[in-house]
Amino acid sequence: MAKNGEKLFIKGNEAISRGAIAAGLKCYFGYPITPQNDIPEYMSAELPKVGGEFVQAESEVAAANMLIGAAAAGSRCMTSSSSPGVSLKQEAISYLAGSQLPAVIVNMNRGGPGLGDIGPSQGDYFQATKGGGHGDYRTLVLAPGTCQECYDLVIEAFDLAFKYRNPVMILGDAIVGQMKEPVITREVKEHDAAEGTEWRIEGAKDRDHRIIKSLFLTEGSLAGHNQALQAKYDDMAKSTKQELFETEDAELIVVAYGSIGRIVKSTVRKLRAQGHKVGLFRPITLYPFPSEELNKLAKQGKKFLTIEHNLGQMVEDVRLSIRTITDSDFFGFMPGNLPTPDDFEEPILKSLGGK
Amino acid sequence: MSEQEILAFDKADAIVDVPTHYCPGCQHGVAHRLAGELLSEMGLTEDTLLVTSIGCSVFLYNYLNVDSVEAPHGRAPAVATGVKRARKDKFVLSYQGDGDLASIGMAEIMHIANRGEKVSIIFVNNTVYGMTGGQMAPTTMEGQKTTTSPNGRDPMKEGQAIRMAEIIAQLGGTAYSARVALNNVKNIRKAKKAMKKAFEVQQKGLGFGFIELLATCPTNWRMTPIQANERVESEMIPYFPLGVYKDATAED
Ligand SMILES: Cc1ncc(C[n+]2csc(CCOP(=O)(O)OP(=O)(O)O)c2C)c(N)n1
Ligand code: SF4
């Protein structure tokens, strides 16, 4: 059982690993790719000590498909990777969603397209939030901005995965994964070992055999299945998470997520000290997107600027959320470079001044 | 006829009493039956977790009375690995066709064998992609006409048919690998014995169990069931020799 209140000085990747084990992780399947190697390395050493299974798979394809098996058997299971590896996992993620199986997938987003670079980027936002694999499905997506959030959100990810019987993605990058910060561990409520007994495969004894599948060939059955999935996604939309910082009297709200949200926070602090009325809205759930909360701010007459570490992806969700009232400016910080709070000063001031 | 033969037998508890969807003369049904009988005879029905794959056998989960999960095309060995790691106390069985196992799923089958994952895989080799309409498979034989090798498979362009039982036997974690055929009663009896061995190495915790079944696909071979059985005998068995290629139980 995870210790309560222990203060550790660790990397985001290690916080994710520790959080997952605290949440009752039983099976981890991985494949090396920078910048997430700390996770499989940690798991290989630590997971067996608590009776869990670690497999270094032959590929990301295999690792993600191992999740299907472990999830079908009802175990808390996880894989982690970075952009090109996550592309390979998409087939299995689509099957997990289609088969209604719970699993956690970590993507420490790096630069792309193609092989790109190994530095931080937010180029996988579309892939993470719009499905990524084939078919009508969504993955719950949580975006940590601090090492503490890495720890806390991965714990929440397992609960959400089982609550909705759906894959949950943790979307980070090299900034949040590689930086070290103090993390306070917490005692995690031991999850019910009987979790999933009503659907998991465990041997057909004294009941009809169970089939976990995503194939629905008889007329109308796929439509019914997709309707059930949609109802689930509608329900997820009720519990979005976000951080609001200095938004109350702000004239301009900057919308930014993950490590960029955190860097923007520093910029906002600095500009506030200079008397500028700016604030930050940092979505923590990227899917479902916190549209309602953003819409409330739009109704208050705020201006918006979306800042991302890409060429403009989340800005589409921001615009959808506020489109009946106003619009958002966009500033994209090119992947391939590492931003500092100063890099965001000029675009924020420009947006504030309406130029 | 003076003598009346009464054909009556008990249905194994692992077999669901429903008609199957296979073409006349297709031996997937025979393979299912053998698997179901063995699960019943070995007392494994309630403890089996089945992984089904893509191909004509995709509906196996409707025919075996065991809990099951469906794998994407080729990935059944990875899915089976996940199942076994999560439930080491269960008997894990997987079932794949030749397109599924030897083409798209080549990496997964190699590595499950090499890791010595304690699962059993039934591999149905009918030298063709059945479900998608008879395209060339990795096991399609030299000169064999398929919809994507209309002039017959040319080894200079398309390579030779892959012999899986031999390859799997080479890998470190394999405890049992054998090839059998389903073309006549004698061979079917032998097939059942070999399948039993493949199941037993899992039960004994010795490693990975692999069983290749030479089977017919009369529809895509454009043959009658009888002609198809003859082809197994005259063409397939000479190229895909029957036999046990690895048996860890023989070594102890
Ligand atoms: C990723 C992917 N590619 C292709 C297919 C299409 N597909 C369905 S069954 C099949 C061939 C199966 O052939 P085999 O494994 O030999 O089994 P058989 O039908 O002969 O029993 C293919 C290619 C698929 N379902 N998924
Ligand atoms: S197409 Fe071939 S493998 Fe498929 S059911 Fe018909 S005979 Fe069997």
XYZ file of C-alpha atoms and ligand atoms in Angstrom:
641
model
C 0.000 0.000 0.000
C 1.292 3.430 -0.922
C 2.558 5.448 1.992
C 0.644 8.503 3.026
C 2.158 11.935 2.816
C 5.674 10.942 1.864
C 7.435 13.854 0.141
C 9.632 12.831 -2.771
C 11.747 14.819 -5.190
C 11.168 12.975 -8.454
C 10.681 13.254 -12.215
C 7.213 13.374 -13.763
C 7.799 9.987 -15.350
C 8.604 8.480 -11.984
C 5.562 10.163 -10.460
C 3.427 8.479 -13.119
C 5.018 5.118 -12.367
C 4.575 5.464 -8.617
C 1.031 6.743 -8.999
C 0.129 3.775 -11.189
C 1.490 1.294 -8.665
C -0.287 3.121 -5.848
C -3.494 2.799 -7.873
C -3.152 -0.977 -7.942
C -1.415 -1.516 -11.279
C -1.052 -5.243 -11.940
C 0.296 -5.450 -15.513
C 2.583 -3.064 -17.387
C 3.563 -3.614 -21.040
C 6.063 -1.302 -22.704
C 8.610 -0.677 -25.418
C 11.533 1.755 -25.248
C 11.189 5.218 -26.772
C 12.506 8.580 -25.609
C 11.372 10.523 -23.576
C 9.421 7.973 -21.528
C 12.009 5.273 -20.857
C 12.013 6.027 -17.142
C 8.562 4.454 -16.946
C 9.361 0.945 -18.292
C 12.668 1.065 -16.410
C 10.926 1.856 -13.147
C 8.254 -0.754 -13.778
C 10.747 -3.498 -14.587
C 12.401 -3.008 -11.210
C 9.449 -2.136 -8.982
C 6.286 -3.747 -10.316
C 7.380 -7.372 -9.697
C 8.129 -6.437 -6.071
C 4.443 -5.779 -5.500
C 3.328 -8.907 -7.340
C 2.739 -7.248 -10.694
C 3.791 -8.288 -14.175
C 6.204 -6.374 -16.393
C 6.689 -7.299 -20.044
C 9.002 -5.510 -22.443
C 6.998 -6.249 -25.568
C 8.430 -6.825 -29.040
C 6.776 -3.636 -30.278
C 4.272 -0.963 -29.300
C 1.726 -2.912 -31.311
C 2.219 -5.960 -29.113
C 2.360 -3.939 -25.883
C -0.993 -2.299 -26.588
C -2.532 -5.618 -27.581
C -1.291 -7.164 -24.332
C -3.435 -4.497 -22.674
C -6.489 -5.940 -24.414
C -5.843 -9.338 -22.837
C -4.991 -8.074 -19.369
C -7.905 -5.631 -19.377
C -10.313 -8.341 -20.530
C -9.197 -10.379 -17.528
C -10.116 -7.371 -15.363
C -6.656 -6.347 -14.226
C -5.490 -2.758 -13.802
C -3.057 -2.454 -16.675
C -1.028 0.255 -18.380
C 1.317 0.965 -21.244
C 3.377 4.053 -21.968
C 5.065 5.408 -25.044
C 5.805 8.514 -27.044
C 4.343 9.803 -30.306
C 5.499 7.313 -33.009
C 4.908 4.483 -30.557
C 1.459 5.777 -29.712
C 0.577 5.795 -33.410
C 1.347 2.060 -33.412
C -0.869 1.559 -30.384
C -3.903 3.111 -32.025
C -5.204 -0.136 -33.506
C -5.408 -1.676 -30.045
C -6.798 1.519 -28.491
C -9.656 1.408 -31.000
C -10.275 -2.248 -30.075
C -10.136 -1.409 -26.352
C -12.754 1.297 -26.858
C -14.855 -0.942 -29.105
C -14.655 -3.837 -26.647
C -15.312 -1.478 -23.701
C -12.127 -2.371 -21.863
C -10.390 -0.255 -19.201
C -6.704 0.553 -19.613
C -4.324 3.459 -19.128
C -2.069 4.660 -21.947
C 0.610 7.273 -21.295
C 1.832 9.413 -24.206
C 4.882 11.543 -23.487
C 4.316 13.547 -26.635
C 7.443 14.406 -28.637
C 7.957 16.370 -31.819
C 6.516 15.128 -35.093
C 5.292 14.364 -37.717
C 7.228 11.235 -38.563
C 10.289 10.714 -36.449
C 10.384 14.424 -35.590
C 12.549 15.065 -32.564
C 12.623 13.900 -28.974
C 11.850 17.314 -27.499
C 8.545 18.449 -26.045
C 5.584 19.190 -28.293
C 1.799 19.156 -28.205
C 1.458 17.840 -31.729
C -0.554 14.759 -30.717
C -3.572 16.664 -29.369
C -5.777 15.774 -32.332
C -4.728 12.118 -32.233
C -5.345 11.880 -28.489
C -8.668 13.689 -28.293
C -10.364 12.837 -31.571
C -9.961 9.078 -31.496
C -6.622 8.383 -33.136
C -7.567 4.926 -34.326
C -10.437 3.908 -36.575
C -14.112 4.247 -35.800
C -16.425 6.378 -33.685
C -14.815 6.334 -30.304
C -13.151 8.624 -27.815
C -10.409 8.170 -25.271
C -10.592 10.069 -22.011
C -7.522 12.338 -21.973
C -5.894 13.882 -18.897
C -3.046 16.382 -19.227
C -0.783 16.868 -16.188
C 1.079 20.169 -15.831
C 3.144 19.298 -12.746
C 4.832 16.215 -11.308
C 2.214 16.150 -8.557
C -0.471 16.015 -11.219
C 1.381 13.192 -12.947
C 1.007 11.231 -9.731
C -2.577 12.221 -8.977
C -3.997 12.013 -12.488
C -2.714 8.526 -13.208
C -4.527 7.326 -10.079
C -7.670 9.031 -11.271
C -7.129 7.543 -14.738
C -7.512 3.985 -13.435
C -10.740 4.827 -11.600
C -12.150 6.527 -14.683
C -11.080 3.636 -16.931
C -13.037 1.190 -14.790
C -15.950 3.539 -14.206
C -16.483 3.947 -17.932
C -14.884 0.717 -19.192
C -12.863 2.843 -21.568
C -9.200 3.549 -22.320
C -7.819 6.653 -20.599
C -4.802 8.523 -21.909
C -2.336 10.592 -19.913
C -0.947 13.174 -22.333
C 2.330 14.724 -21.206
C 5.583 15.766 -22.833
C 9.304 15.830 -22.184
C 8.976 18.904 -19.964
C 6.610 17.406 -17.422
C 8.096 13.922 -17.768
C 11.723 14.930 -17.317
C 11.582 17.718 -14.763
C 11.960 17.000 -11.066
C 9.633 18.427 -8.464
C 8.477 17.588 -4.980
C 5.604 15.116 -5.057
C 3.503 14.228 -2.052
C 2.361 10.635 -2.258
C -0.976 9.783 -0.805
C -2.676 6.789 0.586
C -4.779 5.376 -2.154
C -8.071 3.751 -1.416
C -7.533 0.093 -2.164
C -9.639 -0.712 -5.169
C -12.105 -3.545 -4.977
C -10.441 -6.768 -6.133
C -13.821 -7.810 -7.465
C -13.760 -4.812 -9.820
C -15.137 -5.864 -13.189
C -16.590 -9.178 -12.005
C -19.779 -8.432 -13.878
C -18.033 -8.357 -17.268
C -14.429 -9.639 -17.091
C -13.396 -13.039 -18.403
C -12.498 -15.404 -15.604
C -13.861 -18.796 -16.609
C -17.473 -19.643 -17.378
C -18.641 -21.326 -14.200
C -22.331 -21.592 -13.339
C -23.252 -19.011 -15.946
C -23.288 -18.420 -19.695
C -19.895 -17.918 -21.315
C -18.817 -14.310 -21.874
C -17.516 -12.848 -25.099
C -15.534 -9.618 -25.106
C -15.529 -8.361 -28.680
C -15.869 -5.402 -30.970
C -17.447 -7.227 -33.921
C -21.174 -6.582 -34.357
C -22.378 -8.063 -37.609
C -26.103 -8.577 -37.148
C -28.247 -5.834 -38.601
C -28.557 -2.925 -36.209
C -26.288 -4.274 -33.507
C -23.338 -2.009 -34.325
C -25.622 1.015 -34.357
C -26.906 0.021 -30.911
C -23.353 -0.469 -29.665
C -22.242 2.923 -30.971
C -25.245 4.558 -29.357
C -24.258 3.040 -26.020
C -20.715 4.355 -26.484
C -22.046 7.824 -27.299
C -24.176 7.830 -24.142
C -21.033 7.045 -22.186
C -19.133 9.942 -23.780
C -22.039 12.279 -22.997
C -21.842 11.198 -19.380
C -18.083 11.782 -19.234
C -18.657 15.382 -20.313
C -20.283 16.062 -16.934
C -17.000 15.753 -15.077
C -14.380 17.904 -16.754
C -11.455 19.409 -14.889
C -9.600 22.648 -15.329
C -7.469 25.150 -13.468
C -8.528 28.800 -13.381
C -5.815 31.305 -12.465
C -6.467 35.025 -12.061
C -9.491 34.805 -14.326
C -12.025 36.758 -12.302
C -11.202 40.319 -13.307
C -9.146 39.310 -16.339
C -9.875 40.932 -19.681
C -7.889 38.319 -21.562
C -7.929 34.622 -20.773
C -5.064 32.532 -22.084
C -6.071 28.917 -22.733
C -3.120 26.521 -22.523
C -2.693 22.963 -21.248
C -0.043 20.675 -19.776
C 3.486 21.980 -19.384
C 2.711 24.959 -21.633
C -0.161 25.908 -19.343
C 2.274 25.875 -16.521
C 4.811 28.058 -18.331
C 2.045 30.482 -19.328
C 1.109 30.693 -15.653
C 4.529 32.224 -14.985
C 3.981 34.730 -17.789
C 0.562 35.623 -16.401
C 2.076 36.145 -12.950
C 4.696 38.488 -14.367
C 2.201 40.472 -16.430
C -0.170 40.718 -13.460
C 2.637 42.229 -11.419
C 2.899 44.842 -14.166
C -0.831 45.532 -13.871
C -2.100 43.702 -16.967
C -5.509 42.073 -16.570
C -4.710 38.616 -17.870
C -5.642 35.155 -16.582
C -5.138 31.491 -17.408
C -7.601 28.726 -18.172
C -5.794 25.373 -18.129
C -7.879 22.396 -19.242
C -6.888 19.242 -17.343
C -9.341 16.955 -19.117
C -8.679 17.430 -22.820
C -11.369 14.947 -23.724
C -14.029 15.704 -22.773
C -13.066 19.336 -23.281
C -14.267 21.733 -20.540
C -16.463 23.667 -22.947
C -19.094 24.777 -20.484
C -16.638 26.398 -18.099
C -14.986 28.211 -20.970
C -18.333 29.292 -22.299
C -19.153 30.856 -18.916
C -16.056 33.050 -19.225
C -17.006 34.011 -22.773
C -20.402 35.149 -21.498
C -18.566 37.444 -19.060
C -17.109 39.215 -22.070
C -13.540 37.956 -21.836
C -11.158 37.908 -24.754
C -9.318 34.672 -25.506
C -5.867 33.646 -26.667
C -5.007 29.969 -27.108
C -1.346 29.074 -26.753
C -0.110 25.657 -27.785
C 3.176 23.972 -28.524
C 2.006 23.103 -32.023
C 0.559 24.693 -35.136
C -2.961 24.985 -33.742
C -5.028 22.030 -32.569
C -6.757 22.643 -29.228
C -7.708 26.102 -30.520
C -10.411 24.338 -32.552
C -12.032 23.037 -29.353
C -11.682 26.453 -27.733
C -13.424 28.073 -30.697
C -16.189 25.455 -30.673
C -16.771 26.142 -26.987
C -17.176 29.904 -27.343
C -18.175 30.308 -30.964
C -21.679 31.616 -30.328
C -20.240 34.505 -28.319
C -16.722 35.351 -29.388
C -13.507 33.943 -30.899
C -9.993 33.083 -29.744
C -6.651 34.350 -30.986
C -3.985 31.733 -31.446
C -0.279 31.631 -30.787
C 1.575 28.484 -31.726
C 5.046 27.984 -30.342
C 6.877 25.848 -32.878
C 7.779 22.366 -31.701
C 11.511 21.890 -31.971
C 12.112 24.786 -29.590
C 11.783 24.960 -25.825
C 9.588 27.865 -24.647
C 10.201 30.089 -21.626
C 7.674 32.382 -19.918
C 9.211 35.340 -21.795
C 8.302 33.828 -25.146
C 4.617 34.269 -24.335
C 4.751 37.868 -23.139
C 4.535 39.545 -26.496
C 1.686 37.454 -27.919
C -0.325 37.923 -24.709
C 0.170 41.686 -24.691
C -0.656 41.844 -28.384
C -3.898 39.956 -27.826
C -4.756 42.059 -24.795
C -4.291 45.230 -26.785
C -6.469 43.838 -29.551
C -3.796 44.410 -32.179
C -29.339 -52.502 -45.283
C -29.710 -55.000 -42.553
C -27.447 -53.491 -39.997
C -28.440 -50.195 -38.556
C -25.654 -48.069 -37.304
C -26.569 -45.765 -34.483
C -24.362 -42.737 -34.424
C -24.643 -41.297 -30.983
C -22.142 -39.508 -28.816
C -22.179 -37.086 -25.966
C -21.643 -33.456 -26.716
C -18.636 -32.232 -24.794
C -19.586 -29.572 -22.230
C -17.123 -27.152 -23.823
C -19.019 -27.223 -27.107
C -22.065 -25.018 -27.628
C -24.931 -26.796 -29.350
C -25.369 -24.472 -32.346
C -24.829 -24.936 -36.071
C -21.542 -23.454 -37.289
C -21.180 -21.094 -40.240
C -18.407 -22.988 -42.049
C -18.509 -24.138 -45.676
C -19.143 -27.834 -46.347
C -15.923 -29.795 -45.918
C -14.144 -27.026 -44.007
C -11.999 -28.423 -41.222
C -12.210 -25.479 -38.853
C -15.210 -27.359 -37.454
C -13.114 -30.479 -36.874
C -10.444 -28.423 -35.138
C -13.047 -26.735 -32.913
C -14.515 -30.092 -32.018
C -11.157 -31.545 -31.022
C -10.379 -28.483 -28.912
C -13.789 -28.636 -27.236
C -13.510 -32.351 -26.537
C -10.075 -31.925 -25.004
C -11.138 -29.049 -22.770
C -13.988 -31.218 -21.510
C -11.920 -34.355 -21.087
C -9.137 -32.484 -19.329
C -11.617 -30.729 -17.044
C -10.562 -27.319 -18.285
C -13.839 -25.853 -19.543
C -14.521 -23.639 -16.533
C -10.914 -22.544 -16.294
C -10.241 -21.656 -19.905
C -9.832 -18.138 -21.202
C -9.981 -18.180 -24.996
C -8.465 -15.680 -27.400
C -10.002 -15.673 -30.855
C -8.530 -14.031 -33.894
C -9.489 -12.707 -37.308
C -10.394 -14.983 -40.221
C -13.046 -17.608 -40.826
C -12.635 -18.781 -37.237
C -13.589 -15.399 -35.781
C -16.839 -16.865 -34.441
C -15.085 -19.610 -32.474
C -16.234 -17.788 -29.343
C -19.809 -18.653 -30.249
C -18.975 -22.350 -30.524
C -16.881 -22.974 -27.421
C -18.547 -22.660 -24.067
C -15.694 -20.720 -22.458
C -15.047 -17.048 -21.649
C -13.303 -15.325 -24.527
C -11.819 -12.126 -25.902
C -11.395 -11.153 -29.527
C -7.969 -10.058 -30.785
C -7.160 -7.775 -33.726
C -5.791 -9.422 -36.883
C -2.518 -11.189 -36.052
C -2.303 -9.989 -32.474
C -3.785 -12.977 -30.678
C -0.412 -13.986 -29.156
C -0.013 -10.531 -27.605
C -3.585 -10.569 -26.329
C -3.035 -14.086 -24.954
C 0.131 -12.869 -23.216
C -1.900 -10.134 -21.520
C -4.574 -12.600 -20.447
C -2.053 -15.076 -19.037
C -0.029 -12.445 -17.199
C -3.215 -11.152 -15.606
C -4.534 -14.642 -14.759
C -1.691 -17.104 -14.364
C -4.061 -19.547 -12.705
C -6.143 -19.957 -15.876
C -5.738 -22.090 -18.978
C -5.218 -19.786 -21.952
C -5.995 -21.020 -25.426
C -5.665 -19.135 -28.675
C -6.626 -20.029 -32.238
C -5.310 -18.487 -35.465
C -5.399 -19.032 -39.203
C -2.309 -18.912 -41.418
C -2.834 -15.412 -42.789
C -3.402 -14.214 -39.255
C -0.475 -15.995 -37.647
C 2.223 -16.224 -40.325
C 1.706 -12.914 -42.112
C 0.457 -9.883 -40.182
C 1.064 -11.605 -36.852
C 4.537 -13.012 -37.527
C 6.253 -10.855 -34.915
C 3.760 -11.659 -32.170
C 3.909 -15.431 -32.722
C 7.727 -15.461 -32.705
C 7.945 -13.549 -29.484
C 5.268 -15.366 -27.540
C 7.137 -18.590 -28.333
C 10.478 -17.095 -27.465
C 9.209 -15.741 -24.153
C 7.869 -19.193 -23.385
C 4.504 -17.767 -22.463
C 2.450 -20.513 -20.872
C -0.373 -20.567 -23.399
C -1.455 -22.974 -26.151
C -1.968 -21.850 -29.734
C -3.870 -23.814 -32.348
C -2.712 -22.835 -35.826
C -4.924 -23.754 -38.778
C -2.924 -23.915 -42.002
C -5.188 -24.068 -45.051
C -2.648 -22.397 -47.380
C -4.965 -19.505 -48.141
C -6.786 -16.474 -46.732
C -10.234 -17.969 -46.317
C -12.477 -15.230 -45.047
C -11.394 -12.515 -47.455
C -11.941 -14.705 -50.484
C -8.908 -16.822 -51.238
C -5.907 -14.516 -51.516
C -2.298 -15.727 -51.281
C -1.140 -16.548 -47.742
C 2.419 -17.007 -46.448
C 1.643 -20.735 -46.514
C 0.357 -20.778 -50.106
C 2.358 -23.437 -51.947
C 4.588 -23.013 -54.968
C 2.426 -22.948 -58.082
C -0.815 -22.676 -56.100
C -3.313 -20.373 -57.768
C -5.070 -17.867 -55.542
C -6.903 -14.632 -56.306
C -3.683 -12.671 -55.790
C -1.355 -15.243 -57.331
C -3.457 -15.917 -60.442
C -0.568 -17.588 -62.261
C 0.426 -19.698 -59.292
C 2.782 -18.679 -56.481
C 6.204 -17.932 -57.923
C 8.976 -18.482 -55.361
C 11.247 -16.092 -57.266
C 8.797 -13.259 -56.685
C 6.731 -14.318 -53.731
C 8.936 -16.658 -51.744
C 8.229 -20.179 -50.586
C 5.475 -21.348 -48.290
C 6.533 -20.825 -44.669
C 6.816 -23.884 -42.425
C 5.720 -22.616 -39.017
C 5.922 -25.717 -36.811
C 9.643 -26.035 -37.606
C 10.321 -22.347 -36.996
C 8.451 -22.259 -33.694
C 10.353 -25.345 -32.530
C 13.607 -23.368 -32.838
C 12.570 -20.755 -30.316
C 13.769 -20.948 -26.754
C 10.484 -20.817 -24.887
C 8.684 -23.428 -26.973
C 7.849 -26.542 -24.992
C 5.899 -28.301 -27.705
C 5.577 -27.832 -31.447
C 4.030 -30.309 -33.839
C 2.274 -30.540 -37.184
C -0.713 -32.797 -37.730
C -3.419 -33.069 -40.387
C -7.200 -33.350 -40.330
C -7.652 -35.154 -43.662
C -8.657 -38.609 -42.387
C -9.803 -40.346 -39.231
C -6.368 -41.718 -38.423
C -4.784 -38.301 -38.679
C -7.598 -36.677 -36.735
C -6.961 -39.112 -33.858
C -3.256 -38.267 -33.970
C -4.106 -34.578 -34.093
C -6.098 -34.850 -30.907
C -3.224 -36.575 -29.131
C -0.807 -33.876 -30.247
C -3.187 -31.103 -29.211
C -3.434 -32.733 -25.826
C 0.341 -32.561 -25.477
C 0.326 -28.901 -26.437
C -2.259 -28.308 -23.705
C -0.353 -30.358 -21.163
C 2.884 -28.402 -21.443
C 0.919 -25.337 -20.393
C -0.632 -27.152 -17.462
C 2.774 -28.386 -16.373
C 4.210 -24.878 -16.695
C 6.856 -26.026 -19.176
C 6.403 -23.264 -21.721
C 4.680 -22.435 -24.964
C 2.599 -25.057 -26.797
C 2.058 -24.868 -30.557
C 0.075 -27.139 -32.791
C -0.171 -26.711 -36.566
C -3.183 -28.328 -38.204
C -3.134 -28.911 -41.960
C -6.716 -28.227 -42.959
C -8.890 -27.816 -46.019
C -10.556 -24.781 -47.511
C -12.620 -26.435 -50.272
C -14.336 -23.167 -51.168
C -11.211 -21.189 -51.958
C -9.350 -24.179 -53.357
C -12.311 -24.561 -55.751
C -12.540 -28.260 -54.877
C -15.042 -30.715 -53.498
C -14.409 -31.720 -49.868
C -13.094 -35.100 -51.077
C -10.708 -33.529 -53.591
C -9.580 -31.155 -50.851
C -8.734 -34.027 -48.517
C -6.794 -35.632 -51.340
C -4.841 -32.441 -51.869
C -3.836 -32.396 -48.195
C -2.448 -35.912 -48.643
C -0.760 -35.518 -52.028
C 0.509 -31.923 -51.949
C 0.502 -30.491 -48.446
C 1.860 -33.333 -46.324
C 4.927 -33.855 -48.568
C 5.853 -30.165 -48.226
C 4.645 -29.703 -44.642
C 5.825 -32.957 -43.025
C 3.760 -34.196 -40.116
C 5.578 -34.766 -36.872
C 6.681 -33.479 -33.513
C 9.374 -30.834 -33.823
C 9.836 -30.148 -30.153
C 8.562 -31.866 -27.058
C 9.905 -30.747 -23.708
C 8.143 -33.634 -21.988
C 10.247 -36.083 -24.003
C 13.397 -34.495 -22.639
C 12.638 -34.978 -18.975
C -5.697 -5.216 -39.811
C -6.540 -6.078 -40.678
N -6.146 -6.334 -41.950
C -6.906 -7.111 -42.742
C -8.074 -7.650 -42.289
C -8.935 -8.466 -43.225
N -8.929 -9.902 -42.989
C -9.937 -10.535 -42.374
S -9.760 -12.189 -42.317
C -8.293 -12.115 -43.170
C -7.546 -13.333 -43.569
C -7.599 -14.441 -42.620
O -7.022 -15.539 -43.190
P -6.498 -16.755 -42.343
O -5.811 -16.259 -41.124
O -5.701 -17.622 -43.234
O -7.817 -17.461 -41.817
P -8.939 -18.267 -42.599
O -9.984 -17.259 -42.975
O -8.288 -18.918 -43.769
O -9.454 -19.247 -41.610
C -7.968 -10.787 -43.472
C -6.792 -10.385 -44.235
C -8.463 -7.342 -40.954
N -9.591 -7.820 -40.415
N -7.675 -6.576 -40.183
S -13.747 -20.110 -46.756
Fe -12.447 -21.855 -46.390
S -11.694 -21.651 -44.295
Fe -13.462 -20.313 -44.545
S -15.220 -21.501 -43.862
Fe -15.084 -21.751 -46.071
S -13.839 -23.565 -46.331
Fe -13.552 -22.904 -44.229
